[in-house]
Coordinates of C-alpha atoms in Angstrom, one line a residue:
Chain L
X368 CA 53.4 133.8 58.0
X369 CA 56.2 136.2 57.5
X370 CA 58.3 138.9 59.0
X371 CA 56.5 141.2 61.3
X372 CA 53.8 138.9 62.6
X373 CA 56.3 136.1 63.3
X374 CA 58.6 138.6 65.1
X375 CA 55.7 139.9 67.2
X376 CA 54.5 136.4 68.2
X377 CA 58.1 135.3 68.8
X378 CA 58.6 132.4 71.2
X379 CA 55.0 132.1 72.3
X380 CA 53.8 130.0 69.4
X381 CA 56.4 127.3 70.1
X382 CA 55.9 127.6 73.8
X383 CA 52.2 127.0 73.4
X384 CA 52.8 123.9 71.3
X385 CA 55.3 122.6 73.9
X386 CA 52.8 123.2 76.7
X387 CA 50.2 121.2 74.8
X388 CA 52.7 118.4 74.3
X389 CA 53.6 118.4 78.0
X390 CA 49.9 118.3 78.8
X391 CA 49.6 115.2 76.6
X392 CA 52.4 113.5 78.4
X393 CA 51.1 114.3 81.8
X394 CA 47.6 113.1 80.8
X395 CA 49.1 109.8 79.6
X396 CA 50.8 109.5 83.0
X397 CA 47.5 110.0 84.8
X398 CA 45.6 107.6 82.6
X399 CA 48.2 104.9 83.3
X400 CA 48.4 105.6 87.0
X401 CA 47.4 101.9 87.7
X402 CA 49.2 100.2 84.8
X403 CA 51.9 97.8 85.9
X404 CA 55.4 98.6 84.6
X405 CA 54.3 101.9 83.1
X406 CA 57.1 104.5 83.4
X407 CA 56.0 108.1 83.9
X408 CA 57.4 110.5 81.3
X409 CA 57.9 114.2 81.1
X410 CA 59.9 116.7 79.1
X411 CA 62.5 119.3 80.2
X412 CA 60.6 122.4 79.1
X413 CA 63.6 124.8 79.0
X414 CA 65.8 122.5 76.9
X415 CA 62.9 121.5 74.7
X416 CA 62.1 125.1 73.9
X417 CA 65.7 125.9 73.2
X418 CA 65.8 122.9 70.9
X419 CA 62.6 123.8 69.1
X420 CA 64.0 127.3 68.3
X421 CA 67.2 126.1 66.7
X422 CA 66.2 122.9 64.8
X423 CA 67.9 121.9 61.7
X424 CA 65.9 119.5 59.5
X425 CA 67.7 116.5 58.1
X426 CA 67.3 116.1 54.3
X427 CA 65.9 112.7 53.3
X428 CA 67.1 111.8 49.8
X429 CA 66.4 108.0 49.7
X430 CA 63.2 106.1 50.7
X431 CA 65.1 104.3 53.5
X432 CA 66.0 107.6 55.2
X433 CA 64.1 108.5 58.4
X434 CA 62.9 112.0 58.5
X435 CA 63.9 113.9 61.6
X436 CA 61.1 115.2 63.7
X437 CA 62.3 118.7 64.1
X438 CA 60.8 121.5 66.1
X439 CA 58.3 120.9 68.8
X440 CA 57.5 117.2 67.9
X441 CA 61.2 116.4 68.2
X442 CA 61.5 117.4 71.8
X443 CA 62.9 114.5 73.8
X444 CA 60.8 112.9 76.4
X445 CA 62.5 111.8 79.6
X446 CA 61.5 109.2 82.2
X447 CA 60.8 110.4 85.6
X448 CA 62.9 109.3 88.6
X449 CA 60.3 108.0 91.1
X450 CA 60.2 109.4 94.6
X451 CA 59.0 106.1 95.8
X452 CA 58.9 103.1 93.5
X453 CA 56.0 100.7 93.7
X454 CA 56.1 96.9 93.6
X455 CA 54.4 96.6 90.2
X456 CA 57.1 98.7 88.4
X457 CA 54.8 101.7 87.9
X458 CA 56.5 105.1 88.5
X459 CA 53.4 107.3 88.4
X460 CA 52.8 109.5 91.4
X461 CA 49.2 110.6 90.8
X462 CA 49.4 113.6 93.2
X463 CA 52.6 114.9 91.7
X464 CA 51.3 114.4 88.2
X465 CA 48.1 116.2 89.0
X466 CA 49.9 119.2 90.4
X467 CA 52.2 119.3 87.4
X468 CA 49.2 119.1 85.1
X469 CA 47.6 122.0 86.9
X470 CA 50.8 124.0 86.8
X471 CA 51.2 123.3 83.1
X472 CA 47.6 124.4 82.4
X473 CA 48.2 127.7 84.2
X474 CA 51.4 128.3 82.2
X475 CA 49.5 127.4 79.0
X476 CA 46.9 130.0 79.9
X477 CA 49.7 132.5 80.6
X478 CA 51.2 131.9 77.1
X479 CA 47.7 132.3 75.6
X480 CA 47.4 135.6 77.4
X481 CA 50.7 136.8 76.0
X482 CA 49.6 135.8 72.5
X483 CA 46.3 137.5 73.0
X484 CA 48.0 140.7 74.1
X485 CA 50.4 140.6 71.1
X486 CA 47.5 140.0 68.7
X487 CA 45.4 142.9 70.1
X488 CA 48.5 145.1 69.8
X489 CA 48.9 144.1 66.2
X490 CA 45.1 144.7 65.5
X491 CA 45.4 148.2 67.1
X492 CA 48.4 148.9 64.8
X493 CA 46.5 147.6 61.7
X494 CA 43.3 149.6 62.5
X495 CA 45.4 152.7 63.2
X496 CA 43.2 153.8 66.0
Chain I
X1170 CA 46.6 119.6 67.6
X1171 CA 47.9 117.9 70.6
X1172 CA 45.3 118.8 73.2
X1173 CA 42.6 116.9 71.3
X1174 CA 44.5 113.6 71.8
X1175 CA 44.2 114.2 75.5
X1176 CA 40.5 113.4 75.2
X1177 CA 41.4 109.9 73.8
X1178 CA 43.9 109.3 76.6
X1179 CA 41.6 110.5 79.4
X1180 CA 38.7 108.6 77.9
X1181 CA 40.7 105.4 77.8
X1182 CA 41.6 106.0 81.5
X1183 CA 38.0 106.5 82.4
X1184 CA 36.8 103.4 80.6
X1185 CA 39.6 101.3 82.1
X1186 CA 38.6 102.5 85.6
X1187 CA 35.0 101.7 84.8
X1188 CA 35.9 98.1 84.0
X1189 CA 37.7 98.0 87.4
X1190 CA 34.6 99.4 89.1
X1191 CA 32.5 96.9 87.3
X1192 CA 34.6 94.0 88.6
X1193 CA 34.5 95.4 92.1
X1194 CA 30.7 95.5 91.8
X1195 CA 30.5 91.9 90.6
X1196 CA 32.9 90.8 93.3
X1197 CA 30.9 92.5 96.1
X1198 CA 27.6 91.3 94.7
X1199 CA 28.8 87.7 94.6
X1200 CA 30.7 87.8 97.9
X1201 CA 28.2 85.6 99.7
X1202 CA 27.6 83.2 96.8
X1203 CA 27.9 79.5 97.9
X1204 CA 28.5 76.6 95.6
X1205 CA 28.7 72.8 95.9
X1206 CA 32.3 72.3 94.8
X1207 CA 35.6 74.1 95.0
X1208 CA 35.7 74.4 91.2
X1209 CA 32.3 76.1 91.0
X1210 CA 33.1 78.6 93.8
X1211 CA 33.0 82.3 92.8
X1212 CA 36.5 83.7 92.5
X1213 CA 37.2 87.5 92.7
X1214 CA 37.9 89.1 89.3
X1215 CA 40.2 91.9 88.6
X1216 CA 41.2 93.6 85.4
X1217 CA 44.8 93.8 84.1
X1218 CA 45.8 97.2 82.7
X1219 CA 48.4 97.7 80.0
X1220 CA 49.6 100.8 78.2
X1221 CA 48.8 101.0 74.5
X1222 CA 52.2 101.4 72.9
X1223 CA 51.9 101.9 69.1
X1224 CA 54.5 100.2 67.0
X1225 CA 57.3 102.5 65.9
X1226 CA 55.7 105.3 67.9
X1227 CA 59.1 106.8 68.6
X1228 CA 58.4 110.1 70.2
X1229 CA 54.6 110.0 70.2
X1230 CA 53.6 111.7 73.4
X1231 CA 50.2 110.0 74.1
X1232 CA 50.0 106.6 75.7
X1233 CA 46.4 105.5 76.3
X1234 CA 45.6 102.6 78.7
X1235 CA 43.7 99.5 77.8
X1236 CA 42.3 96.5 79.7
X1237 CA 44.2 93.6 78.4
X1238 CA 42.2 91.0 80.3
X1239 CA 40.3 90.1 83.4
X1240 CA 41.9 87.5 85.7
X1241 CA 40.4 85.5 88.5
X1242 CA 42.0 85.6 91.9
X1243 CA 43.8 82.4 93.0
X1244 CA 43.3 83.0 96.7
X1245 CA 42.1 79.9 98.5
X1246 CA 38.3 79.3 98.6
X1247 CA 36.8 79.0 102.0
X1248 CA 34.5 76.2 102.9
X1249 CA 31.9 76.0 105.5
X1250 CA 30.1 73.1 107.2
X1251 CA 26.5 73.6 106.6
X1252 CA 24.7 70.3 105.9
X1253 CA 21.2 71.8 105.8
X1254 CA 22.2 73.9 102.7
X1255 CA 20.7 72.3 99.5
X1256 CA 24.0 73.0 97.8
X1257 CA 26.1 71.1 100.3
X1258 CA 28.3 68.3 99.0
X1259 CA 28.2 64.7 100.3
X1260 CA 30.3 65.7 103.4
X1261 CA 28.0 68.6 104.2
X1262 CA 30.3 71.4 103.1
X1263 CA 29.5 74.5 101.0
X1264 CA 32.2 76.5 99.2
X1265 CA 32.2 80.3 99.7
X1266 CA 33.7 82.9 97.3
X1267 CA 37.3 84.1 97.9
X1268 CA 36.2 87.8 97.7
X1269 CA 38.0 90.0 100.3
X1270 CA 35.5 92.8 101.1
X1271 CA 38.2 95.1 102.5
X1272 CA 40.4 94.7 99.4
X1273 CA 37.3 95.4 97.2
X1274 CA 36.5 98.6 99.1
X1275 CA 40.0 99.9 98.8
X1276 CA 40.0 98.9 95.1
X1277 CA 36.7 100.8 94.6
X1278 CA 38.0 104.0 96.3
X1279 CA 41.2 103.8 94.2
X1280 CA 39.3 103.3 91.0
X1281 CA 36.9 106.2 91.6
X1282 CA 39.8 108.5 92.5
X1283 CA 41.6 107.6 89.3
X1284 CA 38.4 108.1 87.4
X1285 CA 38.0 111.5 88.9
X1286 CA 41.5 112.6 88.0
X1287 CA 40.9 111.6 84.4
X1288 CA 37.7 113.6 84.4
X1289 CA 39.7 116.6 85.7
X1290 CA 42.3 116.2 83.0
X1291 CA 39.6 116.1 80.3
X1292 CA 37.8 119.2 81.8
X1293 CA 41.0 121.2 82.0
X1294 CA 42.0 120.3 78.5
X1295 CA 38.6 121.3 77.2
X1296 CA 38.8 124.6 79.0
X1297 CA 42.3 125.2 77.5
X1298 CA 41.0 124.4 74.0
X1299 CA 38.1 126.8 74.4
X1300 CA 40.5 129.5 75.6
X1301 CA 42.7 128.8 72.6
X1302 CA 39.6 129.2 70.3
X1303 CA 39.0 132.6 71.8
X1304 CA 42.5 133.8 71.3
X1305 CA 42.8 137.4 70.0
X1306 CA 39.2 138.3 70.7

């Protein structure tokens, strides 16, 4: 995809991917709500998005080199600081995770709406109506 | 596409909680079982959950859950003096299970709530994917 379409879509494509990634993390937290010693994870959306926009890929020139996971996949996951730790070492707070998951889903939909608007604008321009 | 992997994660959560509900069901069903010796007495079972960490997963976002085993409770087994029971030992005692009904009820509620939250996660993800398919229409 080049030029004009990329520009029109802008930040929303990466934002959508990051929202999906955050949904994965929160789903993992909820699935492991009863796993001993599981540490809840999340990502800092703002810094992850900034990072995804300005990624430089490392060049791998030898088989021993490890490729950098640039872009959205390279966003760093952080461990959550528990409000109240439990005896089995699990730091998942189901209620908080559920509300975060809901919030993330709403924001995912918002990004989808932005993208839909942009696409219909582009279609209008293409059809010349 | 990341959202598809959520189905695996939520599914693993649901199946783990199902195992937990199953152990609760067996424990409750066998709560009144009597046996002739302490070794044979029914002991409450419970599953041990663990996270599936793939080797070298690095920054992989999804962590499903698995049941790594079922352990038997080591709470003391109660015995009861009931010489008329055909299973009674030579001193007239029968051995009851060590199932704690209150614990089992609490466990059941917790398991079903966790199951429900996994179902919600899967439903929301499905809806988001369907919305994504309809993008630009």
